mmCIF file of C-alpha atoms and ligand atoms in Angstrom:
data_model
loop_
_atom_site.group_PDB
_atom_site.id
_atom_site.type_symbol
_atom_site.label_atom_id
_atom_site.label_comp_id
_atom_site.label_asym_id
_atom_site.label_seq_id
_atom_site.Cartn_x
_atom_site.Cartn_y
_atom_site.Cartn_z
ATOM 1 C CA UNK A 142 135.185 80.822 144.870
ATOM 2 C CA UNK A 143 135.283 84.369 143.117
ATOM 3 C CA UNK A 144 139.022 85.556 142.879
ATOM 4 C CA UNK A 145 140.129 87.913 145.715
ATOM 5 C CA UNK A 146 143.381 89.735 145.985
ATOM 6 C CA UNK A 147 146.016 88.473 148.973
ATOM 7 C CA UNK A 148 149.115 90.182 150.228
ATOM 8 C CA UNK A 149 151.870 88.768 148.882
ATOM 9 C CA UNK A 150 154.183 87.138 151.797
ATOM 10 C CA UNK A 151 156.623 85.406 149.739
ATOM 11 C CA UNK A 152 159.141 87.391 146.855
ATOM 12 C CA UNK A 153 160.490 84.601 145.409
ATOM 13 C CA UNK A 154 160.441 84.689 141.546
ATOM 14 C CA UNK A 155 158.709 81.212 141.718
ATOM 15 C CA UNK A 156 155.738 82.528 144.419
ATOM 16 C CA UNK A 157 155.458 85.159 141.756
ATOM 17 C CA UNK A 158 154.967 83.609 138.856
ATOM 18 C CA UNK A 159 152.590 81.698 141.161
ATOM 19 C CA UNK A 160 150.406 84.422 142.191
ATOM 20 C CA UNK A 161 150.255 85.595 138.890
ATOM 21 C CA UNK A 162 149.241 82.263 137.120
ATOM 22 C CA UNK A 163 146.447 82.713 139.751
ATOM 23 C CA UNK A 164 145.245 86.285 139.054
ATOM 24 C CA UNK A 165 145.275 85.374 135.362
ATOM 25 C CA UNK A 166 143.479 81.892 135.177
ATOM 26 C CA UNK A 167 140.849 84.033 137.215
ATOM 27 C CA UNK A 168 140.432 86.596 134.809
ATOM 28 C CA UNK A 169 140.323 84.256 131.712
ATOM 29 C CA UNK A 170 137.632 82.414 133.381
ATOM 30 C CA UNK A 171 135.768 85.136 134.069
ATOM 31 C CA UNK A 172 135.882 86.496 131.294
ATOM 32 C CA UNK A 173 134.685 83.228 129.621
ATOM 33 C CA UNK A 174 131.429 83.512 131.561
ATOM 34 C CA UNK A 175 130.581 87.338 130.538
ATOM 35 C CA UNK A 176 127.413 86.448 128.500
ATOM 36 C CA UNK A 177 126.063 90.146 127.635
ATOM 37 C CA UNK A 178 126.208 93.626 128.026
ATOM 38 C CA UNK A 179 125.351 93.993 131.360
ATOM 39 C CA UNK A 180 127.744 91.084 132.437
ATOM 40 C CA UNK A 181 130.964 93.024 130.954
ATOM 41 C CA UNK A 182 130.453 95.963 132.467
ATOM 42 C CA UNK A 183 130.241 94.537 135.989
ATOM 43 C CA UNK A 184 133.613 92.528 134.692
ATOM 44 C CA UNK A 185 135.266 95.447 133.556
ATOM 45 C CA UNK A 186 134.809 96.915 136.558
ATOM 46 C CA UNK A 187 135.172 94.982 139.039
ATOM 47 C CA UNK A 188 138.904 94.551 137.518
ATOM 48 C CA UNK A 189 140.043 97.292 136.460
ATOM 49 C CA UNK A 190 137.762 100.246 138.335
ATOM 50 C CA UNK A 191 140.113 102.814 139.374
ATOM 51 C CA UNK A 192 138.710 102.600 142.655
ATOM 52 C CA UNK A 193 139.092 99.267 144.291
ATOM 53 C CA UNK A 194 139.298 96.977 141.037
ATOM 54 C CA UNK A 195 141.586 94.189 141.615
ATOM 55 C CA UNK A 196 144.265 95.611 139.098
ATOM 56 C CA UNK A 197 144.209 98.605 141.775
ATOM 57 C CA UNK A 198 144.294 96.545 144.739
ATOM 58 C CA UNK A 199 147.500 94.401 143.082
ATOM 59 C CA UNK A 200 148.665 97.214 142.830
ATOM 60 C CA UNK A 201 148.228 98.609 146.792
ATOM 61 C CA UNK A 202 148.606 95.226 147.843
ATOM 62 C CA UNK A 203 151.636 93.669 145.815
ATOM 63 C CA UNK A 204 153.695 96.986 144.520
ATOM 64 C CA UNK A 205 153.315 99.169 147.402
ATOM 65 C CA UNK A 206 153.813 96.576 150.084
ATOM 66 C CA UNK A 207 156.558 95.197 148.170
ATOM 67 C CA UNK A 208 160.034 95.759 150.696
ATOM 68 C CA UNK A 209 162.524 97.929 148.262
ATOM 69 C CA UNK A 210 164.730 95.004 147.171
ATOM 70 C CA UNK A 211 161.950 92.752 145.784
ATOM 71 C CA UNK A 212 159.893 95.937 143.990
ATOM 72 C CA UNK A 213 161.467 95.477 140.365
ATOM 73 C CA UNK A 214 160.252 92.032 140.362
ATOM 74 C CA UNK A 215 156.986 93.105 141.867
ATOM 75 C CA UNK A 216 156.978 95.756 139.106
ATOM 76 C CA UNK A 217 157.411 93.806 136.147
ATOM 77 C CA UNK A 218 154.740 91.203 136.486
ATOM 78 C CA UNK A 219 151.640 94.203 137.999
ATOM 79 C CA UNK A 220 152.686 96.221 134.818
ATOM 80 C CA UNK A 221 152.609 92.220 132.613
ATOM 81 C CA UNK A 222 149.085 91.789 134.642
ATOM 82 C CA UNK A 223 147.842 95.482 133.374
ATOM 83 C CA UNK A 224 148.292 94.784 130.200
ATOM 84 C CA UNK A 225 146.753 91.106 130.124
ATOM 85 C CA UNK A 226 143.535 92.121 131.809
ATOM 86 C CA UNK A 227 143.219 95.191 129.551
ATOM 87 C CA UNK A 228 143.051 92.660 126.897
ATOM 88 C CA UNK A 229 140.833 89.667 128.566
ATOM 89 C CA UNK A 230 138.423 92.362 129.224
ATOM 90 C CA UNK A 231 138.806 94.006 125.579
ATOM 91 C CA UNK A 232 138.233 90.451 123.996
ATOM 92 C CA UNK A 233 135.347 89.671 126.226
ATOM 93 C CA UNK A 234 133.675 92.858 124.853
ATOM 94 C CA UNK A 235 134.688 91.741 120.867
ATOM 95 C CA UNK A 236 133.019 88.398 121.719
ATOM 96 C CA UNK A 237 129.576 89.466 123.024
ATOM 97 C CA UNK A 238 128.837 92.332 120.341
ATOM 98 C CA UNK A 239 129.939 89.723 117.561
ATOM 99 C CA UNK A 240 127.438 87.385 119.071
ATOM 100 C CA UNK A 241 125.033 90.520 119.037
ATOM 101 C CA UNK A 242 125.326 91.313 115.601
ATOM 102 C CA UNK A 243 124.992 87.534 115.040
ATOM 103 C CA UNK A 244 121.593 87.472 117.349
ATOM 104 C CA UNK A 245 120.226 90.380 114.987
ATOM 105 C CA UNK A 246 120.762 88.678 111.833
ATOM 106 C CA UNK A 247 119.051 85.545 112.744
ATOM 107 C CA UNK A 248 116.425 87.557 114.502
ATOM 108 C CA UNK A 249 115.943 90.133 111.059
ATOM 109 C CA UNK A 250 116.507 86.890 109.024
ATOM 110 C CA UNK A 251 114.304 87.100 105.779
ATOM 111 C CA UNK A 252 112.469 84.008 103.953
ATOM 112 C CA UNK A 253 112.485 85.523 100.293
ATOM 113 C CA UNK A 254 110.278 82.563 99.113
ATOM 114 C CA UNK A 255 107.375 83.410 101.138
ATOM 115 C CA UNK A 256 104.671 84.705 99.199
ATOM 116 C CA UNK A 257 104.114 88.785 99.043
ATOM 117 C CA UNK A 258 101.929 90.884 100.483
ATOM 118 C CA UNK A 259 98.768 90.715 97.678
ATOM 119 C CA UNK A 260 98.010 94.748 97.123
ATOM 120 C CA UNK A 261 93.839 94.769 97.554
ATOM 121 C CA UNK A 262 93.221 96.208 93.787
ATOM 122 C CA UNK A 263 90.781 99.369 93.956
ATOM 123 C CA UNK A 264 87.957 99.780 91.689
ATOM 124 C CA UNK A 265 86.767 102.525 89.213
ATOM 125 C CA UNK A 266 85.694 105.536 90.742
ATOM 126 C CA UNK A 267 82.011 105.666 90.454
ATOM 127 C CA UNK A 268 81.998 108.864 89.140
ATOM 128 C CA UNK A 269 84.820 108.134 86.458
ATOM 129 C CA UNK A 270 82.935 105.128 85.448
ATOM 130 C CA UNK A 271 79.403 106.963 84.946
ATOM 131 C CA UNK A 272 81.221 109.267 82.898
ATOM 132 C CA UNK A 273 82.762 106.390 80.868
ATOM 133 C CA UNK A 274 79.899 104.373 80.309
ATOM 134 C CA UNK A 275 77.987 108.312 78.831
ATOM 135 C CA UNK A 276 80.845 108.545 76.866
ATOM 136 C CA UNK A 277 80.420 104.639 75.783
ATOM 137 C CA UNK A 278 76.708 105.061 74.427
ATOM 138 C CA UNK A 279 77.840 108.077 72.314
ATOM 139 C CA UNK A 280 81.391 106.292 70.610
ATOM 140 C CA UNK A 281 79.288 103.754 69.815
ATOM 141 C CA UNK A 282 76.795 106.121 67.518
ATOM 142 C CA UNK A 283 80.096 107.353 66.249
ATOM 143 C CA UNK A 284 80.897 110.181 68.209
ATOM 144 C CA UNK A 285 84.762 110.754 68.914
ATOM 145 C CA UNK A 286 85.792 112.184 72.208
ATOM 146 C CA UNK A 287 87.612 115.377 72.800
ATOM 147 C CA UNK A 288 88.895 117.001 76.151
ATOM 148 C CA UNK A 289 90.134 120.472 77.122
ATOM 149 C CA UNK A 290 92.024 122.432 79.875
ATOM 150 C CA UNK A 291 90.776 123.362 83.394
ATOM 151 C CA UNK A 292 92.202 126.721 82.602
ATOM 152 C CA UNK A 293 90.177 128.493 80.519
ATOM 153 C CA UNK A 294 90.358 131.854 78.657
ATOM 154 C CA UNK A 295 87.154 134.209 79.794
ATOM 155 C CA UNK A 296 86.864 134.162 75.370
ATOM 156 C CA UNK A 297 86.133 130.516 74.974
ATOM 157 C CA UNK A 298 84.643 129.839 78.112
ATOM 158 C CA UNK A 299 81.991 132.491 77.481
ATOM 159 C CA UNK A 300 82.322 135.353 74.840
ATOM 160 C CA UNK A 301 82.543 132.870 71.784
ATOM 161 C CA UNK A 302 79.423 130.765 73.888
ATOM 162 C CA UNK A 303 77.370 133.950 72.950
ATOM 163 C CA UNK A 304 78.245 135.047 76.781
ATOM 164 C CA UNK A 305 79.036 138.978 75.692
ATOM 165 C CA UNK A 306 81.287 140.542 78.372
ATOM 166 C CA UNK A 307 78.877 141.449 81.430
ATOM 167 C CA UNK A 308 75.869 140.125 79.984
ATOM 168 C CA UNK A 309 73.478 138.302 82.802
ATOM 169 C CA UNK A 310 73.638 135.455 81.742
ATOM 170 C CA UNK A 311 77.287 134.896 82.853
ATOM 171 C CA UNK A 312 75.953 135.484 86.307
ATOM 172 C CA UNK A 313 74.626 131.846 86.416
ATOM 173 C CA UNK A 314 77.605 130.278 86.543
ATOM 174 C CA UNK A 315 79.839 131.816 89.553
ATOM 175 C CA UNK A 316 83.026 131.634 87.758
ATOM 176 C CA UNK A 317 86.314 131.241 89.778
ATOM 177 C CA UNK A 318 88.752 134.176 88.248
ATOM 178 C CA UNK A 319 92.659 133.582 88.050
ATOM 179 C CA UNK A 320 93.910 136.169 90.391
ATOM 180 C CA UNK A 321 96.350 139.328 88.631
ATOM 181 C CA UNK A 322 94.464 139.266 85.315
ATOM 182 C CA UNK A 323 93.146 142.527 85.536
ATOM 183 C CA UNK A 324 95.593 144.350 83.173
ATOM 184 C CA UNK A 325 95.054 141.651 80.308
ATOM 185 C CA UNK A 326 91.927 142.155 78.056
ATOM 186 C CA UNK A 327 89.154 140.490 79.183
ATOM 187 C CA UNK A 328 89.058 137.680 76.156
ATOM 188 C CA UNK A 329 92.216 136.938 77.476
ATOM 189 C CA UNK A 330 91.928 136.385 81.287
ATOM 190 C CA UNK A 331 91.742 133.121 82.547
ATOM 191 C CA UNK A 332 89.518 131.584 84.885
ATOM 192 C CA UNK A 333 88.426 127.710 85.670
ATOM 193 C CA UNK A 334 85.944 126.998 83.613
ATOM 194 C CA UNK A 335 82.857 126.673 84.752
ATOM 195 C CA UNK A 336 80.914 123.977 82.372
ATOM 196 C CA UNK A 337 82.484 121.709 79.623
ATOM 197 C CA UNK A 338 81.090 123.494 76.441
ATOM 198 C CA UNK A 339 84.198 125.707 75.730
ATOM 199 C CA UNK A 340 85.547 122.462 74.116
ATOM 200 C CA UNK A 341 82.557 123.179 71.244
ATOM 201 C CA UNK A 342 84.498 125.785 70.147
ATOM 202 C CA UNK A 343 88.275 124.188 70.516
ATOM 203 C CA UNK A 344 86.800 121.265 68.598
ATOM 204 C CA UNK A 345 85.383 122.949 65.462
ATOM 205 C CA UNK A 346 88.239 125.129 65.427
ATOM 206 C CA UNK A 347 90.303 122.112 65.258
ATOM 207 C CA UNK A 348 87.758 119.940 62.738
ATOM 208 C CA UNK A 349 85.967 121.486 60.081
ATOM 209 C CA UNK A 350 82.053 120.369 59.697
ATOM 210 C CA UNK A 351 81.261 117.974 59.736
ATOM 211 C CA UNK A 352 81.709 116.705 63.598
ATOM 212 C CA UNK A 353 80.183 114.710 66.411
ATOM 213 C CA UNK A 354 82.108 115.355 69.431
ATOM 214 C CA UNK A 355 81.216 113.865 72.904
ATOM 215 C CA UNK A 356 83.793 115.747 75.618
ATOM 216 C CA UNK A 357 83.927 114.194 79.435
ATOM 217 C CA UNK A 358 85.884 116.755 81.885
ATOM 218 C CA UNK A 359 85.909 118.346 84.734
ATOM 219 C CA UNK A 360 84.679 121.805 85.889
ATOM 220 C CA UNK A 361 84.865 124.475 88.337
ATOM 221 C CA UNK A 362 81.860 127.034 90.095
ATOM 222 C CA UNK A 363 82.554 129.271 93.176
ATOM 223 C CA UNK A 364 79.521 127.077 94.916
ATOM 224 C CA UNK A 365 79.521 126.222 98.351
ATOM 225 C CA UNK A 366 79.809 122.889 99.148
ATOM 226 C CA UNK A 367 76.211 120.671 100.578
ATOM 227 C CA UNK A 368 74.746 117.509 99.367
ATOM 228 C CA UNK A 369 74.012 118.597 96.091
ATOM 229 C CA UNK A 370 76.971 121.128 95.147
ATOM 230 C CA UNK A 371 80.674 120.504 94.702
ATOM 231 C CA UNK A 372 82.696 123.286 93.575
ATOM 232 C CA UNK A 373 84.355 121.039 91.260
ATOM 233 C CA UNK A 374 82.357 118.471 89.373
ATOM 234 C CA UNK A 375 82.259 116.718 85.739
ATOM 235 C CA UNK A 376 80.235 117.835 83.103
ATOM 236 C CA UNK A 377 80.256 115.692 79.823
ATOM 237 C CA UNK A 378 79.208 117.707 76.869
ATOM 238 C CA UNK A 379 77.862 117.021 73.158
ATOM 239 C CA UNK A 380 78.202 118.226 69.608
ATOM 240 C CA UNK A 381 76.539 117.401 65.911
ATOM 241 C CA UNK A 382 77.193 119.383 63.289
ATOM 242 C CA UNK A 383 76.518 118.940 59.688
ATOM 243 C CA UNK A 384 74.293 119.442 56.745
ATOM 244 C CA UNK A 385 70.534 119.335 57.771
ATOM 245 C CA UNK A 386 70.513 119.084 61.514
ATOM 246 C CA UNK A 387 67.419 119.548 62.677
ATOM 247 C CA UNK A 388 65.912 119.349 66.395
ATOM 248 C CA UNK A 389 64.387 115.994 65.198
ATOM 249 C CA UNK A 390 68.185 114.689 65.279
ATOM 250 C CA UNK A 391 68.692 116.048 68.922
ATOM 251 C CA UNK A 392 65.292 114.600 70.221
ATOM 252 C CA UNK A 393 66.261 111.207 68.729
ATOM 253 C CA UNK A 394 69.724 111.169 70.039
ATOM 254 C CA UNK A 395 69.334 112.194 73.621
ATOM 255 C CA UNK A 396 66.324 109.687 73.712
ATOM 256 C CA UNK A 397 68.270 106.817 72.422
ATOM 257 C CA UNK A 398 71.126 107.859 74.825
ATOM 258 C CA UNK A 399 68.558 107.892 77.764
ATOM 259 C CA UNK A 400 67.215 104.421 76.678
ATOM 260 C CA UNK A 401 70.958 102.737 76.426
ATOM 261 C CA UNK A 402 71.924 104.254 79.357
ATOM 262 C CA UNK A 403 69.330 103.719 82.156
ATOM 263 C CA UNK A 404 66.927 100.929 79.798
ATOM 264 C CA UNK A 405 64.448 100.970 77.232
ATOM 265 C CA UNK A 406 62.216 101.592 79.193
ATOM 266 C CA UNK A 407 62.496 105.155 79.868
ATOM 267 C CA UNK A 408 60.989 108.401 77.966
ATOM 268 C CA UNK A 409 62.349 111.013 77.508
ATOM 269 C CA UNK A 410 60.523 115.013 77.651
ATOM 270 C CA UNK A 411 62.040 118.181 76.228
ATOM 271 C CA UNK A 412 60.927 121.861 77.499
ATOM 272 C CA UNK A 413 61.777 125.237 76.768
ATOM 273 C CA UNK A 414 64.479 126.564 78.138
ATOM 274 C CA UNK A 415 67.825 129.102 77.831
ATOM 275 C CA UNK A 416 71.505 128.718 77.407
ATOM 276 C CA UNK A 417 72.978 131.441 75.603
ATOM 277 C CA UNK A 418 74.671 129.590 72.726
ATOM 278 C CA UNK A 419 71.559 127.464 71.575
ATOM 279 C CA UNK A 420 68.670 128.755 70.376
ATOM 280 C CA UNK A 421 66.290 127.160 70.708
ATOM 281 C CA UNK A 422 67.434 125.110 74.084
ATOM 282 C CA UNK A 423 65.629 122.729 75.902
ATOM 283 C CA UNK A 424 66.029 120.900 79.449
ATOM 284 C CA UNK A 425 65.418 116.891 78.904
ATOM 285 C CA UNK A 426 63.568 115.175 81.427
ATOM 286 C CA UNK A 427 63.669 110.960 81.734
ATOM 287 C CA UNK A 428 60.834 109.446 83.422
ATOM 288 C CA UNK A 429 61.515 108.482 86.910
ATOM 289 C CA UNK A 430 63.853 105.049 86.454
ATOM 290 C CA UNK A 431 62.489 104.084 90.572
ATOM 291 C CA UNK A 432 58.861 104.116 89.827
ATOM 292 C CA UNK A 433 58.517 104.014 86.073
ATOM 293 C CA UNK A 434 56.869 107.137 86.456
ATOM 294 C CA UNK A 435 53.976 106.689 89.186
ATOM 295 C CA UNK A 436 55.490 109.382 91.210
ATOM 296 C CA UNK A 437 58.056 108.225 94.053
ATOM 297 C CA UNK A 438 60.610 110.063 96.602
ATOM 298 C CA UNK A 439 63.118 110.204 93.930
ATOM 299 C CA UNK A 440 61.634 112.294 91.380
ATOM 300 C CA UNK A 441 59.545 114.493 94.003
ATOM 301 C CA UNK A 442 56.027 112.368 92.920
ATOM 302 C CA UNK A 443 56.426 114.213 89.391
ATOM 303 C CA UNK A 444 57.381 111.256 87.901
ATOM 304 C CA UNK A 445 60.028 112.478 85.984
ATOM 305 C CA UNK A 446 63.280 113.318 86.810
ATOM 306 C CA UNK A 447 65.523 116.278 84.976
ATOM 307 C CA UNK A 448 68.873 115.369 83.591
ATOM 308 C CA UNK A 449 70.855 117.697 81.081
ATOM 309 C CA UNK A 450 70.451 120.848 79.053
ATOM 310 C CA UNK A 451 70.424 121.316 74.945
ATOM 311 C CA UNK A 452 69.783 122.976 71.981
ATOM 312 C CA UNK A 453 70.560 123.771 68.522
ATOM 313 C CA UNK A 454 73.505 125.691 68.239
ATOM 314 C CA UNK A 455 73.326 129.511 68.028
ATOM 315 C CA UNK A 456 73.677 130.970 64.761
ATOM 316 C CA UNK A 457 75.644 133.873 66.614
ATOM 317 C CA UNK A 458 78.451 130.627 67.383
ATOM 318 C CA UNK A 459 79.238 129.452 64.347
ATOM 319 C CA UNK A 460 80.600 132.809 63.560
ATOM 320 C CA UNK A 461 83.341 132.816 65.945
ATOM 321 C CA UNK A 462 84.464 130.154 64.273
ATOM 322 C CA UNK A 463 82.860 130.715 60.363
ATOM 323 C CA UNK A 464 86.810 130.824 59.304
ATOM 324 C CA UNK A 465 87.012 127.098 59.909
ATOM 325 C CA UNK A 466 84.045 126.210 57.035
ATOM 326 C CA UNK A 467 81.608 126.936 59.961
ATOM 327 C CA UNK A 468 78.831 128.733 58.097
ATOM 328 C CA UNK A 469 75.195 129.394 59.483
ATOM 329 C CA UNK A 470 73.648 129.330 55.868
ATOM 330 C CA UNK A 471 74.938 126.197 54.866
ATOM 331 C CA UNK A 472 75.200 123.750 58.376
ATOM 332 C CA UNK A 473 73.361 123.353 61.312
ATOM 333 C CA UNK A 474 74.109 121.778 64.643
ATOM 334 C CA UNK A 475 72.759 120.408 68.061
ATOM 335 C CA UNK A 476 74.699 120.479 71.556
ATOM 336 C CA UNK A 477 73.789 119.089 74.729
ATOM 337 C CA UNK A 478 75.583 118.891 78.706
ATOM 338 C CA UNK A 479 74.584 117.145 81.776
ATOM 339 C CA UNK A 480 76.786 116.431 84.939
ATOM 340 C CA UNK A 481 78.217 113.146 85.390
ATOM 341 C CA UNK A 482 78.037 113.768 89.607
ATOM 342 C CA UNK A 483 74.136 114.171 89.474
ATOM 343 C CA UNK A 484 73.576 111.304 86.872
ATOM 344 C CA UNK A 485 75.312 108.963 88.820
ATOM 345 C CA UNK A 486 73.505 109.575 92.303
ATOM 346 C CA UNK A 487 70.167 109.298 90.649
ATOM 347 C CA UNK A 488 71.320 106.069 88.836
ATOM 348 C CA UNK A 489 73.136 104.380 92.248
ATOM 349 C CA UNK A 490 71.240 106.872 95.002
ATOM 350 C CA UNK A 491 73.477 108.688 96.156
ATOM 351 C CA UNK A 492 72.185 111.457 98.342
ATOM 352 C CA UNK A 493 74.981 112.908 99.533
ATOM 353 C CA UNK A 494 77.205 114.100 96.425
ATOM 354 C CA UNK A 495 80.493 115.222 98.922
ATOM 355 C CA UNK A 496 80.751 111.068 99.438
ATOM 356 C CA UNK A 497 81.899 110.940 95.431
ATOM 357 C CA UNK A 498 84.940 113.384 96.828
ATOM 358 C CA UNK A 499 86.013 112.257 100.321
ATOM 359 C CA UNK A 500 86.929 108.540 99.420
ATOM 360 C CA UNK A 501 86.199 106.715 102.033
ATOM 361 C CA UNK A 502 86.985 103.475 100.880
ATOM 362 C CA UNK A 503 83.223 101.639 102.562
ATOM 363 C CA UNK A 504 81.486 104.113 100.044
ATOM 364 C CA UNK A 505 83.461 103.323 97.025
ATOM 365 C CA UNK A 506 84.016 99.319 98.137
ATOM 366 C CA UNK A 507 79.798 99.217 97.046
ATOM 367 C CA UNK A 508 80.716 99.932 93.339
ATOM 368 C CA UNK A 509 83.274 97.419 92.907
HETATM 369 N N1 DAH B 196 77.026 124.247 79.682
HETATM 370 C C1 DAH B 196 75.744 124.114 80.339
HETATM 371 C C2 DAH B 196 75.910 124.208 81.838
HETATM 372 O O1 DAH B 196 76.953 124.008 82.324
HETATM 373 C C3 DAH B 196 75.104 122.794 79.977
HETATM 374 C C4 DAH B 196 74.670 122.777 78.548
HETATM 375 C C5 DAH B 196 73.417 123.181 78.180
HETATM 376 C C6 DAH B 196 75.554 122.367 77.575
HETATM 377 C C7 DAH B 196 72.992 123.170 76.876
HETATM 378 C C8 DAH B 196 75.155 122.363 76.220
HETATM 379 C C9 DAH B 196 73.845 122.784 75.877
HETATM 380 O O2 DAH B 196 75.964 121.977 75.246
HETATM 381 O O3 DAH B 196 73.490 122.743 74.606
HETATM 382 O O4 DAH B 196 74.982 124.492 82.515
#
């Protein structure tokens, strides 16, 4: 039977100590069964609410009813029953959030011997690892490799190409400007550079002749973006130079490139063409790799398909750079480019080049 408060009828220091051995074997008892939260708030209240807890009604009950004589008595033990339900109720509290902070450890417990979580390992980007395996077929003729910055002067990236300030030809490359250069001469205004070949000129001011140079890197145009344009995209660019070049030397390296890098099968056709810092320049052509040549969807039923630009380097070149042992009369040289994004959808077909950029991980899961 729950505990309920009774008017007191007897004041007898014994009756007392009675009625309070009562009260307090209730509360302990109680207070041994509060088994959360929940449970100790309906304790604490329902002994010691201001309004009609039991501590209240002792008081009404016992100390107010009390006649005058017997009220010190009376006194004593409601103000002795304060304090011990105060502290039944403060210990009942203690005991279930120590059992709650108990409850969370076992629940957050950790097993540090289980085995981790296994980090799926990515794979080479397919672009990366086109431009890798170009850069491969050229180390191993002996070529080293150089890079370059994005951030190019308007000098290297065209005027010492044989670009001369507002000639047309720098119109084929839309060329994204650094903004607040206009107060700078123009040599010395930067801009992103818009093809790989400005590294020709850092690396033969760098080496003297002579120098085979292969450079990977990426590059910048003000294109819009569709399937077959990227604003920014990866160029990797050649360079011979040495005694007795000749365009026999170009023709054999590009085709033996071609051949190591999509079989030995392929051919390989050079036609006239411009750049502005080789003269003469040529675009190569590799017969179609789908169809052998027949004439397919790939390579437009031509047969062949065209894959980079070269040339023998422009007299009007070396002489931006003559000071480093770079002299017309006595060396000669061949360059080539071709972009890494448009070599690699050909060689994997891709017809979409804005998948190489978006990583999605089901496109670049097929090249692992
Ligand atoms: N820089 C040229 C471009 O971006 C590609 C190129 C053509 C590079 C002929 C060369 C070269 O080195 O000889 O369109």
């Amino acid at each position: 039977m729950a505990y309920t408060v009774r008017k007191l009828d007897d004041y007898a220091p014994a009756a007392l100590d009675a009625a309070v051995h009562d009260l307090l074997s209730a509360v302990g008892q109680e207070a041994g069964s509060v088994a959360g939260e929940n449970d100790w708030k309906l304790f604490r209240d329902r002994w010691m609410a201001r309004k009609n807890g039991i501590l209240t009604q002792v008081n009404d009950l016992w100390l107010k009813a009390a006649p005058g004589p017997a009220k010190r008595e009376v006194g004593a033990r409601v103000n002795q029953l304060k304090t011990e339900v105060e502290r039944a109720v403060d210990a009942a509290q203690q005991r279930i959030s120590s059992s709650g902070s108990k409850s969370r450890l076992d629940s957050e417990r950790l097993d540090i011997t289980l085995p981790g979580i296994r980090r799926p390992l990515g794979a080479e980007h397919p672009v990366l690892r086109t431009m890798s395996e170009i850069v491969q077929v050229f180390r191993a003729m002996g070529y080293s490799v150089a890079d370059g910055p994005e951030i190019e002067t308007d000098y290297l990236n065209f005027e010492a190409l044989n670009f001369p300030p507002n000639h047309p030809a720098r119109d084929t490359q839309d060329t994204i400007f650094v903004a607040g250069q206009e107060r700078k001469p123009q040599r010395d205004r930067l801009l992103l550079r818009t093809h790989t070949s400005p590294v020709q000129i850092r690396a033969m001011m760098a080496t003297p002749p002579p120098i085979r140079v292969v450079v990977p890197g990426k590059v910048h145009r003000a294109d819009t973006a569709d399937a077959t344009h990227s604003p920014i995209f990866h160029q990797v660019e050649g360079l011979a130079v040495d005694t007795n070049i000749t365009f026999c030397d170009l023709k054999g390296t590009l085709d033996h490139a071609m051949k190591a890098f999509f079989g030995s099968n392929v051919k390989t056709r050079f036609f006239p063409s411009f750049f502005p810092f080789t003269e003469p320049s040529a675009d190569v052509s590799v017969t179609c790799f789908k169809c052998g040549g027949k004439g397919c969807r790939l390579c437009k039923m031509s047969g062949w398909i065209e894959l980079l630009g070269c040339g023998m380097v422009d007299p009007n070149v070396f002489q931006f750079v003559k000071s480093n042992g770079y002299d017309s009369r006595k060396i000669s040289g061949f360059a080539f480019g071709m972009g890494v994004e448009r070599i690699a959808m050909l060689k994997y077909g891709i017809d979409d080049i804005q998948l190489f950029y978006q990583g999605d991980v089901r496109f670049l899961e097929q090249f692992n």
